[in-house]
Amino acid sequence: MATHRTKMLIIGSGPAGYSAAIYGARAMMEPIVVQGLQPGGQLTITTDVENYPGFADVIQGPWLMEQMQKQAEHVGTKMMWDTIVEVDLANGSPFRAVGDSGDEYIGDVLVIATGAQAKWLGVPGEQELGGKGVSACATCDGFFYRGKKVAVIGGGNTAVEEALYLTNHSQDVTLIHRRDELRAEKILQERLLKHPNIKVLWNKSVASFEGDAMGAGLTHLALTDTVTGDASTLEVDGAFVAIGHAPSTELFKDKLPMENGGYLVTEPGSPRTEIPGVFAAGDVTDHVYRQAVTAAGMGCMAALDAERFLATLEN
Ligand code: NDP
């Protein structure tokens, strides 16, 4: 067990955490990034990225995160392969955190960039058949359903992108949405609706995932019509739940104020939380935009504010 001391402790390694680290390192704050269970964050489980500025060609999410990590290290960030399991914010700066490894981390400022995780429906069969036909990541698991029947549940950008992605592997893709209108961007909707291998089931919710967790895995979905209440079934080999994300904020329960189902509250237009020296950036605090580029911008803002906070400590 070791103690790591830094001016700037960053928890989380998505675009927000890495951008905070790049700016923090260049401001001589010698940041430490504790990377967490999924180094690189949600972009490491995506494929094509065509909306991150600066790249004329389509790039890959995992590659982009690798570049951000290397850039942060290159300018002087220390990366730690550890997951924070406990934080102590009660006594103000310096803040103390403890990793899964037993190591202790102490930072004069703390940047929380723990991001968000996929949400689940919470219906029968979902957990039991997880990894046996039920998944929350088409780009991770779609390959296993080559030539088979698959469904995606949800009506946002993620669901539509996942359905389109799955057509690389399957000729039989069904999108199941609880309303009769998609939330996804128009351009994605158009691609989805004109795709010959995708059909959409409108006004349907999944009542349960059915199959044999010990044997064949998922075999079908029990559906309920959200308008008429009628029950129906859909035979599928794979189902992808794509209904949005929940912020990773369990660590900060009763320590920092939260809103909208667990997002950390910051001062409007800033990454400052109510505790001086604690900043939140990226999806952990943003339930509106949730983009790599906005997360990166917030990471930058957190580092600039961290620098100002440290200056007040020194004076
Ligand atoms: P969203 O919150 O945008 O969409 C979630 C979808 O799931 C909605 O259609 C919602 O239905 C549905 N849903 C939610 N809960 C349930 C439930 N319990 N049962 C059934 N359906 C449910 O999440 P996304 O993950 O799609 O997107 C998150 C953010 O990331 C958005 O801002 C999006 O724009 C962005 N994004 C951008 C991408 C890009 O630019 N390329 C790619 C992916 C995401 P309803 O519509 O009825 O509320």
PDB file of N, CA and C in Angstrom, residues 16 21 37 46 69-70 78 88 95 161 183 194 208 223 230 238-239 245 273 280 287 296 299:
ATOM      1  N   ALA A  16     -13.266  13.716 -20.488  1.00  0.00           N
ATOM      2  CA  ALA A  16     -13.212  14.772 -19.467  1.00  0.00           C
ATOM      3  C   ALA A  16     -11.962  14.618 -18.604  1.00  0.00           C
ATOM      4  N   ALA A  21      -6.469  16.369 -17.396  1.00  0.00           N
ATOM      5  CA  ALA A  21      -5.068  15.989 -17.141  1.00  0.00           C
ATOM      6  C   ALA A  21      -4.109  16.726 -18.082  1.00  0.00           C
ATOM      7  N   LEU A  37     -12.459   1.186 -13.798  1.00  0.00           N
ATOM      8  CA  LEU A  37     -12.636  -0.164 -14.362  1.00  0.00           C
ATOM      9  C   LEU A  37     -12.600  -0.193 -15.888  1.00  0.00           C
ATOM     10  N   THR A  46     -17.195   1.928 -28.383  1.00  0.00           N
ATOM     11  CA  THR A  46     -17.863   2.349 -29.622  1.00  0.00           C
ATOM     12  C   THR A  46     -16.920   2.018 -30.789  1.00  0.00           C
ATOM     13  N   GLN A  69      -4.966   9.490 -23.919  1.00  0.00           N
ATOM     14  CA  GLN A  69      -4.170   9.008 -22.785  1.00  0.00           C
ATOM     15  C   GLN A  69      -2.682   9.301 -23.024  1.00  0.00           C
ATOM     16  N   LYS A  70      -2.218   8.968 -24.230  1.00  0.00           N
ATOM     17  CA  LYS A  70      -0.794   9.193 -24.551  1.00  0.00           C
ATOM     18  C   LYS A  70      -0.447  10.669 -24.451  1.00  0.00           C
ATOM     19  N   LYS A  78       0.456  11.201 -14.514  1.00  0.00           N
ATOM     20  CA  LYS A  78       0.712   9.834 -14.056  1.00  0.00           C
ATOM     21  C   LYS A  78      -0.613   9.068 -14.103  1.00  0.00           C
ATOM     22  N   ASP A  88     -13.015  10.976   0.717  1.00  0.00           N
ATOM     23  CA  ASP A  88     -13.299  11.763   1.917  1.00  0.00           C
ATOM     24  C   ASP A  88     -13.240  13.239   1.521  1.00  0.00           C
ATOM     25  N   PHE A  95      -7.949  16.512  -0.469  1.00  0.00           N
ATOM     26  CA  PHE A  95      -8.968  15.466  -0.476  1.00  0.00           C
ATOM     27  C   PHE A  95      -8.286  14.101  -0.519  1.00  0.00           C
ATOM     28  N   GLU A 161     -28.035   3.952 -33.668  1.00  0.00           N
ATOM     29  CA  GLU A 161     -26.680   3.614 -34.126  1.00  0.00           C
ATOM     30  C   GLU A 161     -26.399   2.127 -33.946  1.00  0.00           C
ATOM     31  N   ARG A 183     -36.354   9.542 -30.756  1.00  0.00           N
ATOM     32  CA  ARG A 183     -35.686  10.707 -30.174  1.00  0.00           C
ATOM     33  C   ARG A 183     -34.374  11.004 -30.921  1.00  0.00           C
ATOM     34  N   LYS A 194     -34.881   3.750 -43.733  1.00  0.00           N
ATOM     35  CA  LYS A 194     -34.795   3.272 -45.127  1.00  0.00           C
ATOM     36  C   LYS A 194     -33.931   2.006 -45.246  1.00  0.00           C
ATOM     37  N   SER A 208     -40.440  -9.030 -20.621  1.00  0.00           N
ATOM     38  CA  SER A 208     -39.422  -9.951 -20.087  1.00  0.00           C
ATOM     39  C   SER A 208     -38.567 -10.507 -21.218  1.00  0.00           C
ATOM     40  N   LEU A 223     -43.437  -9.021 -25.266  1.00  0.00           N
ATOM     41  CA  LEU A 223     -43.664  -7.582 -25.486  1.00  0.00           C
ATOM     42  C   LEU A 223     -45.063  -7.171 -25.041  1.00  0.00           C
ATOM     43  N   ASP A 230     -51.834  -4.978 -25.408  1.00  0.00           N
ATOM     44  CA  ASP A 230     -51.777  -6.340 -25.956  1.00  0.00           C
ATOM     45  C   ASP A 230     -50.394  -6.956 -25.768  1.00  0.00           C
ATOM     46  N   GLY A 238     -30.453 -12.387 -30.013  1.00  0.00           N
ATOM     47  CA  GLY A 238     -29.721 -11.381 -29.241  1.00  0.00           C
ATOM     48  C   GLY A 238     -30.573 -10.142 -29.053  1.00  0.00           C
ATOM     49  N   ALA A 239     -30.493  -9.515 -27.872  1.00  0.00           N
ATOM     50  CA  ALA A 239     -31.228  -8.259 -27.629  1.00  0.00           C
ATOM     51  C   ALA A 239     -30.283  -7.262 -26.987  1.00  0.00           C
ATOM     52  N   HIS A 245     -28.179   6.236 -20.255  1.00  0.00           N
ATOM     53  CA  HIS A 245     -27.086   6.018 -19.306  1.00  0.00           C
ATOM     54  C   HIS A 245     -27.392   6.624 -17.952  1.00  0.00           C
ATOM     55  N   THR A 273     -18.241  22.310  -7.958  1.00  0.00           N
ATOM     56  CA  THR A 273     -19.292  21.747  -7.098  1.00  0.00           C
ATOM     57  C   THR A 273     -19.415  22.655  -5.883  1.00  0.00           C
ATOM     58  N   ALA A 280     -16.475  18.778 -11.120  1.00  0.00           N
ATOM     59  CA  ALA A 280     -17.076  17.646 -11.828  1.00  0.00           C
ATOM     60  C   ALA A 280     -17.140  17.996 -13.306  1.00  0.00           C
ATOM     61  N   HIS A 287     -26.375  15.756 -18.128  1.00  0.00           N
ATOM     62  CA  HIS A 287     -27.416  14.871 -18.646  1.00  0.00           C
ATOM     63  C   HIS A 287     -28.035  15.426 -19.915  1.00  0.00           C
ATOM     64  N   ALA A 296     -14.783  16.804 -23.053  1.00  0.00           N
ATOM     65  CA  ALA A 296     -13.397  17.294 -23.126  1.00  0.00           C
ATOM     66  C   ALA A 296     -13.348  18.773 -22.744  1.00  0.00           C
ATOM     67  N   GLY A 299     -13.613  19.138 -19.073  1.00  0.00           N
ATOM     68  CA  GLY A 299     -12.359  18.739 -18.418  1.00  0.00           C
ATOM     69  C   GLY A 299     -11.363  19.888 -18.434  1.00  0.00           C
TER      70      GLY A 299
END
